[in-house]
mmCIF file of C-alpha atoms in Angstrom:
data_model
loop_
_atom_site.group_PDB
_atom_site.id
_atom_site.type_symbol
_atom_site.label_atom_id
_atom_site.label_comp_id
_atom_site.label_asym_id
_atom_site.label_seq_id
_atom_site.Cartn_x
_atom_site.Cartn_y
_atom_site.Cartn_z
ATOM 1 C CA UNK A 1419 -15.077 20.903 -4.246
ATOM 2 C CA UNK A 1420 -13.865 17.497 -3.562
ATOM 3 C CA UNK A 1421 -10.974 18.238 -2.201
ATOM 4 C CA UNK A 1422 -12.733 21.095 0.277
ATOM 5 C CA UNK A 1423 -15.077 18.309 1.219
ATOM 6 C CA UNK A 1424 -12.249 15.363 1.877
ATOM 7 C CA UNK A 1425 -10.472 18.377 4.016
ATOM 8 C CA UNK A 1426 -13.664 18.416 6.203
ATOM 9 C CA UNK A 1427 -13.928 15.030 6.772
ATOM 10 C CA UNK A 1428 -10.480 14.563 7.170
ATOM 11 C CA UNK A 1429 -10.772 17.317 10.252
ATOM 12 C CA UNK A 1430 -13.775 16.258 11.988
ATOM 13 C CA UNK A 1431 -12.824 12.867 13.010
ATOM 14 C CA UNK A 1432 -9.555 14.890 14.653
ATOM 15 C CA UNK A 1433 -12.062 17.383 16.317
ATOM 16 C CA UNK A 1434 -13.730 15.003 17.758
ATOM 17 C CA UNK A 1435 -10.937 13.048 19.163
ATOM 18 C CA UNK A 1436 -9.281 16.109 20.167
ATOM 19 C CA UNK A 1437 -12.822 16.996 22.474
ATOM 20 C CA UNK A 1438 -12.739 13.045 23.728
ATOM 21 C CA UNK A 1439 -9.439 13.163 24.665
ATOM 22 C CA UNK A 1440 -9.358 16.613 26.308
ATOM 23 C CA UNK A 1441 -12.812 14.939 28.272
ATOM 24 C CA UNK A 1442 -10.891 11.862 29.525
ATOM 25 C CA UNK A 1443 -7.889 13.824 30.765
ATOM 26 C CA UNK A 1444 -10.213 16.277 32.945
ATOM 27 C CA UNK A 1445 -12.023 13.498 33.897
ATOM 28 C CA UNK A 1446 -9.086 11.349 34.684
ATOM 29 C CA UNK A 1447 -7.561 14.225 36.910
ATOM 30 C CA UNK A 1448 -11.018 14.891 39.043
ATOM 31 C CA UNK A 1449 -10.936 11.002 39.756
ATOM 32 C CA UNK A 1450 -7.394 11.273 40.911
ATOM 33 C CA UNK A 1451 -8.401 14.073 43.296
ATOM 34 C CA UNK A 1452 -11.321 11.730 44.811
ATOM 35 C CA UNK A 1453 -9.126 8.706 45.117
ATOM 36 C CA UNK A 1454 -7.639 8.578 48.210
ATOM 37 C CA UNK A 1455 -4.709 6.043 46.908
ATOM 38 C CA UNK A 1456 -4.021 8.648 44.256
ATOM 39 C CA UNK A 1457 -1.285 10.998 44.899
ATOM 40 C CA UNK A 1458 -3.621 13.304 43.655
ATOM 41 C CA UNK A 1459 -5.405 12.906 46.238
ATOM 42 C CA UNK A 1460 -7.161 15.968 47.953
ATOM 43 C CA UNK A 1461 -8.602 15.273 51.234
ATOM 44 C CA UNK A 1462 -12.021 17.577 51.388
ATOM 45 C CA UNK A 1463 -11.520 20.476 53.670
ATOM 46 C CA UNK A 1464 -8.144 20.398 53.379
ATOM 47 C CA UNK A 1465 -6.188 21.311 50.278
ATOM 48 C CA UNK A 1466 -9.479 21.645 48.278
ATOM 49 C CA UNK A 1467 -12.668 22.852 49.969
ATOM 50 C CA UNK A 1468 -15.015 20.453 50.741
ATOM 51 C CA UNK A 1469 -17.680 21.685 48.981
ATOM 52 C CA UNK A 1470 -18.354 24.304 45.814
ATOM 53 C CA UNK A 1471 -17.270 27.552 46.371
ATOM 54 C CA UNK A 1472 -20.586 29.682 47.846
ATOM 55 C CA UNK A 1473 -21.674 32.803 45.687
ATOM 56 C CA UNK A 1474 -19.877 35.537 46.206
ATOM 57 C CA UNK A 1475 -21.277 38.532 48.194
ATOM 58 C CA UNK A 1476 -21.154 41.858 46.938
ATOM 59 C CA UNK A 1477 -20.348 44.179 50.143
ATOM 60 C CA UNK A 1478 -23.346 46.963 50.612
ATOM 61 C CA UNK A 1479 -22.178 50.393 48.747
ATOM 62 C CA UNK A 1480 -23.094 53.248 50.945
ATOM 63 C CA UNK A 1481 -24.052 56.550 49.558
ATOM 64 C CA UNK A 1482 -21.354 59.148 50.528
ATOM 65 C CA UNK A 1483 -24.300 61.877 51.552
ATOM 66 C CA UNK A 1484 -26.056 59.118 53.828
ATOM 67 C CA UNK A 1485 -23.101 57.970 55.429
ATOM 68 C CA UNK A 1486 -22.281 62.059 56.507
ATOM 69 C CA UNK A 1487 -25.644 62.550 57.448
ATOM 70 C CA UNK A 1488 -25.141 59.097 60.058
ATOM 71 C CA UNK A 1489 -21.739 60.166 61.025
ATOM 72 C CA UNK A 1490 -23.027 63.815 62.084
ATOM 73 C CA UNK A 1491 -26.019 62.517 63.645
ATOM 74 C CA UNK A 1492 -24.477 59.995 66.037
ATOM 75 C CA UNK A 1493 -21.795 62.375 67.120
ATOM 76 C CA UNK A 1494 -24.554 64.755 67.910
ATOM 77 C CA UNK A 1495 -24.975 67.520 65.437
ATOM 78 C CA UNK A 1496 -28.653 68.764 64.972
ATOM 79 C CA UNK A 1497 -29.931 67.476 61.231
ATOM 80 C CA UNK A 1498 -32.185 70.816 61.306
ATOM 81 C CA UNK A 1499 -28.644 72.642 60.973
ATOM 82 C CA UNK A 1500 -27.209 70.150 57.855
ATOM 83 C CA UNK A 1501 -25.760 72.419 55.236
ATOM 84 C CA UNK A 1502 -24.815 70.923 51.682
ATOM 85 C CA UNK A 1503 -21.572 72.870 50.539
ATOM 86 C CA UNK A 1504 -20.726 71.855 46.911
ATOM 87 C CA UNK A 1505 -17.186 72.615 46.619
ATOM 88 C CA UNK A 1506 -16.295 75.195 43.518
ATOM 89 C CA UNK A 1507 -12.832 75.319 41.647
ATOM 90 C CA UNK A 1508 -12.358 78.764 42.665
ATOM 91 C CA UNK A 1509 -12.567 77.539 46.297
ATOM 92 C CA UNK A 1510 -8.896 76.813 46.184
ATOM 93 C CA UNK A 1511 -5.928 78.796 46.352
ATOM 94 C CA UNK A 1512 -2.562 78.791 45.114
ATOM 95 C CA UNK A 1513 -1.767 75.576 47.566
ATOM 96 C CA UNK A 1514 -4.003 73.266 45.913
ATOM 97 C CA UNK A 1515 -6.518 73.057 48.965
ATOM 98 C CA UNK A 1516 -9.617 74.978 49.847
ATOM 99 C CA UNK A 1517 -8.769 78.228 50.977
ATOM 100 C CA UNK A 1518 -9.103 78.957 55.000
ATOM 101 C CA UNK A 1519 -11.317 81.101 54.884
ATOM 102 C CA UNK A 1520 -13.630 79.739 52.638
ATOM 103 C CA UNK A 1521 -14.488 77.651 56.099
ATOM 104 C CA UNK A 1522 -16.016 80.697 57.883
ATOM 105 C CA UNK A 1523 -18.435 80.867 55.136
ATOM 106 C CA UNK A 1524 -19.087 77.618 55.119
ATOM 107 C CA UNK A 1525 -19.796 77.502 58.108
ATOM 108 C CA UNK A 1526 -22.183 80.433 58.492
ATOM 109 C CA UNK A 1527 -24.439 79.281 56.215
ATOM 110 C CA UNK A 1528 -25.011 76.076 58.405
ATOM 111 C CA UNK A 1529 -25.187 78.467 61.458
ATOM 112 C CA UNK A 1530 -27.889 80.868 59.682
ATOM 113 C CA UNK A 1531 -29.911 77.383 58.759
ATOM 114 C CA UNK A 1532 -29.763 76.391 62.355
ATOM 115 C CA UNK A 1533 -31.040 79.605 63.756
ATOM 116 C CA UNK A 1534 -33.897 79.758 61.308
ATOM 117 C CA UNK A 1535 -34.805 76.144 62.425
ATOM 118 C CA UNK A 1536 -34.823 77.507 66.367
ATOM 119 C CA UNK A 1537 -36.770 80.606 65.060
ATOM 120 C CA UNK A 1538 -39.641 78.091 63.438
ATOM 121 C CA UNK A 1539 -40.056 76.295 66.383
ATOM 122 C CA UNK A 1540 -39.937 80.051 68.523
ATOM 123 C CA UNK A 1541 -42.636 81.550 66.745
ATOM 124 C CA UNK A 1542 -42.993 79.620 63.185
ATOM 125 C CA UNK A 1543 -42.095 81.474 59.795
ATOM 126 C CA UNK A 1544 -42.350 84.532 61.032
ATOM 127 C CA UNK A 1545 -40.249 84.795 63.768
ATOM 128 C CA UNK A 1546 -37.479 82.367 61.693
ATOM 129 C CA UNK A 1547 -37.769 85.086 59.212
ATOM 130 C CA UNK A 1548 -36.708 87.963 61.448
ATOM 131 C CA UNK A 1549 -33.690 85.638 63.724
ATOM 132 C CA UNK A 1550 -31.885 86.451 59.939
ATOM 133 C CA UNK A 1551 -33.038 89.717 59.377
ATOM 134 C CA UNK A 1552 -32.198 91.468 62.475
ATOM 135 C CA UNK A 1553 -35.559 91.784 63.671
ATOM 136 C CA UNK A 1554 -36.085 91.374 67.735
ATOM 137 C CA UNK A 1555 -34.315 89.095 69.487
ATOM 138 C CA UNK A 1556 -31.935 86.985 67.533
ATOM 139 C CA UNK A 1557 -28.203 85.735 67.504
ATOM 140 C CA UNK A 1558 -25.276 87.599 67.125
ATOM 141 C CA UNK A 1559 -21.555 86.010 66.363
ATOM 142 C CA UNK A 1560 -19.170 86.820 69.320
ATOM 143 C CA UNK A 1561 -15.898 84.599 68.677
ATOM 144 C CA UNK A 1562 -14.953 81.714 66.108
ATOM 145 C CA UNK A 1563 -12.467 79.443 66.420
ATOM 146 C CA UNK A 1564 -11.719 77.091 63.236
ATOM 147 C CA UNK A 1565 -9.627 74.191 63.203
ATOM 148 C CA UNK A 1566 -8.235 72.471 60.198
ATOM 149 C CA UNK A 1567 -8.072 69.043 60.045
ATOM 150 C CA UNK A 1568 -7.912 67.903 56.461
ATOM 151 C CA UNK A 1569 -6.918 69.795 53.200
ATOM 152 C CA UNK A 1570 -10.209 69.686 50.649
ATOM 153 C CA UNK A 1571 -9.402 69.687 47.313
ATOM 154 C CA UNK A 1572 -12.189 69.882 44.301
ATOM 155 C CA UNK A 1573 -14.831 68.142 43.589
ATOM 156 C CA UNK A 1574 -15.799 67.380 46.254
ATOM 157 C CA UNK A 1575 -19.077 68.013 48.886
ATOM 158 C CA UNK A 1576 -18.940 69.181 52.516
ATOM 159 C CA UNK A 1577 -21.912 68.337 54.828
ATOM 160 C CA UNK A 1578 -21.786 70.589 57.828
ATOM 161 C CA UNK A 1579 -23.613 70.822 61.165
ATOM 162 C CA UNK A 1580 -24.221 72.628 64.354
ATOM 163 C CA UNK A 1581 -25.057 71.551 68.090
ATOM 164 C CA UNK A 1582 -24.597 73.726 70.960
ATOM 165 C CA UNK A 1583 -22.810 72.959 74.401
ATOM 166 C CA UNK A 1584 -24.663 72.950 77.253
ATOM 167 C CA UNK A 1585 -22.126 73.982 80.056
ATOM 168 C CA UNK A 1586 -21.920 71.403 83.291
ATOM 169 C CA UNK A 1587 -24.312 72.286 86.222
ATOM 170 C CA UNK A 1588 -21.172 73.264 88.082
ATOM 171 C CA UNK A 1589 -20.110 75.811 85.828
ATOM 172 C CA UNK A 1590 -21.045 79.529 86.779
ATOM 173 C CA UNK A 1591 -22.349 81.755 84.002
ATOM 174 C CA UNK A 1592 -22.188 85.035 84.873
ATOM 175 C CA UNK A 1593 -23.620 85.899 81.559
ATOM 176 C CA UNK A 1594 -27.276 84.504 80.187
ATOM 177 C CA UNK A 1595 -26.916 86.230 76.714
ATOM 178 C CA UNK A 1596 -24.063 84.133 76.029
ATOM 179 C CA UNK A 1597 -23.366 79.982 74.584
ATOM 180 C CA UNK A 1598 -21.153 78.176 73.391
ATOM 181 C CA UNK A 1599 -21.579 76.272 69.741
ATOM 182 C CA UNK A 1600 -19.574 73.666 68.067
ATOM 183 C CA UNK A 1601 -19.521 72.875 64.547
ATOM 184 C CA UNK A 1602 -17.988 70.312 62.096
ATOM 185 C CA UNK A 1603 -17.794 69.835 58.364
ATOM 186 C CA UNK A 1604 -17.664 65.941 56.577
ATOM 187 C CA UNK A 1605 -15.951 65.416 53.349
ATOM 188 C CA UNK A 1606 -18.094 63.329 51.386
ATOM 189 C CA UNK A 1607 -14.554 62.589 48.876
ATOM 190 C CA UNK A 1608 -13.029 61.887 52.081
ATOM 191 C CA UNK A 1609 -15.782 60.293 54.282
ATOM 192 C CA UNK A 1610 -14.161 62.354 57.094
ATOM 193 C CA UNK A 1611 -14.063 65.013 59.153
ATOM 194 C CA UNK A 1612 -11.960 67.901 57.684
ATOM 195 C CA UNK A 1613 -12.686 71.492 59.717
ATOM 196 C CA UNK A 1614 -14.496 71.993 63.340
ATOM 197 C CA UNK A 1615 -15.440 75.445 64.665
ATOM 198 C CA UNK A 1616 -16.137 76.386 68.439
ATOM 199 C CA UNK A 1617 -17.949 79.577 68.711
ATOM 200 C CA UNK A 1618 -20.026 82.009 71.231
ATOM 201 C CA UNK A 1619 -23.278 83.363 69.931
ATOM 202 C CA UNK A 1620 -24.851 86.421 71.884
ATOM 203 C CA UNK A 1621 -28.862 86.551 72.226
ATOM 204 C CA UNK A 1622 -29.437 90.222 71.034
ATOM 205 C CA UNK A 1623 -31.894 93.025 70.859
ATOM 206 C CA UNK A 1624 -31.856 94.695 67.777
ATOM 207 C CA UNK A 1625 -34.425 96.986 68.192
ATOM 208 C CA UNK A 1626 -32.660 98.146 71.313
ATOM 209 C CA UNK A 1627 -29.504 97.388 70.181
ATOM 210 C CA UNK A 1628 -27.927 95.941 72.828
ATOM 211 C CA UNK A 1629 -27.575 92.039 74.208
ATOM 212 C CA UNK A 1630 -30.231 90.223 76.744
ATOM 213 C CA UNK A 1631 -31.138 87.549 78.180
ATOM 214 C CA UNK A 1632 -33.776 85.451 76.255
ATOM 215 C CA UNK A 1633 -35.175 83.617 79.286
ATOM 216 C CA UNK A 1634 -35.470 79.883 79.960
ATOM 217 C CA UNK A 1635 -37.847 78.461 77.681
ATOM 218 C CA UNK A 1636 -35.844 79.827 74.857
ATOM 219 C CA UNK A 1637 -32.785 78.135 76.431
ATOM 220 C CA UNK A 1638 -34.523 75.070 76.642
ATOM 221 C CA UNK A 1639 -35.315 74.969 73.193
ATOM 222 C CA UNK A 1640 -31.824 75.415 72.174
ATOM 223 C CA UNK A 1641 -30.232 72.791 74.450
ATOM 224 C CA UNK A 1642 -32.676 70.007 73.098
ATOM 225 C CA UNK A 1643 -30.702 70.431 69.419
ATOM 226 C CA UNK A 1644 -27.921 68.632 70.334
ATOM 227 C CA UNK A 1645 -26.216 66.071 73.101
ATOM 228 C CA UNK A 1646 -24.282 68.356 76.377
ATOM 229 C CA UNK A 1647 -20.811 68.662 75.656
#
């Protein structure tokens, strides 16, 4: 016991003076950096900033979905056609990336969305209800073109959208059952585009089974979803 307490007191006078002198040094240094003699010497704004350092800003995180959903919407996609596609493992193929044709798909659904949207405002449920069941007038695929601009890989979550393309006043269309669409999908992994699609859609008659022309006020409600192209 006495010689555990003579230890102590033997090691708390060099504590102390190891604190003190650790104190002087640092304080010994910061007056060398404010003493303009010293050679030390930091002028402020120079070496050294002038003043503390001002909290650090943590950059805004953007949510992935939000930032598709902006990116679609300024380049003129209607948000009634915005289709969610979770991507599944069995989505890919035996070269690592979703398979091509998974794209048509994909991209019908967002189609069949849109034209229930233009059916609600049409005639409300009802009529959205028969533009997918093949009841009266309604939309008919003619031609798809896809092009591939990204390989997808999984996980991942594809936001896709629709707009049509209004043709220029110039252009003569010798055929009033028939417009043009364009499409694109957004890789929320990628926070890019990855796959567009340019397609004709026919207005059709399937009761008589045949294509027609819908008439202007339909047109007009189509050519407000989206910006002319």
């Amino acid at each position: 016991m006495q010689a555990f307490r003579w230890c102590s007191w033997r090691t708390i006078p060099t504590t102390f003076n190891a604190v003190r002198l650790r104190h002087n040094s640092i304080s010994a240094l910061q007056a060398a950096f404010r003493d303009p003699s010293s050679p030390f010497h930091i002028p402020p704004g120079t070496e050294g900033p002038a003043s503390p350092d001002p909290p650090s800003q943590t950059e805004d995180v953007v949510d992935p979905l939000e930032e598709a959903h902006q990116k679609l919407t300024e380049a003129g996609f209607d948000p009634a056609s915005f289709w969610e596609q979770r991507i599944a493992w069995g989505d890919q193929d035996p070269f690592q990336h979703v398979n091509n044709v998974r794209y048509i798909r994909f991209f019908e659904s967002s189609r069949i969305k849109w034209m229930m949207s233009l059916g609600h405002e049409l005639g409300g449920p009802s009529k959205a209800e028969a533009m997918i069941r093949g009841q009266g007038i309604s939309l008919i695929l003619k031609s798809i073109d896809v092009r591939f601009r990204r390989p997808v890989t999984y996980p991942d979550t594809l936001l896709v959208g629709y707009k049509p393309k209004q043709p220029p006043p110039s252009a003569e269309n010798n055929d009033p059952a028939t417009f043009n669409v364009t499409a694109s999908a957004y890789s929320l992994a990628q926070r890019a585009f990855v796959a567009t699609s340019n397609e004709a859609l026919v207005w059709y008659d399937y009761d008589k089974l045949k294509k027609c022309d819908p008439g202007e006020e339909v047109r007009s409600v189509v050519w407000r979803r989206g910006s002319k192209a």
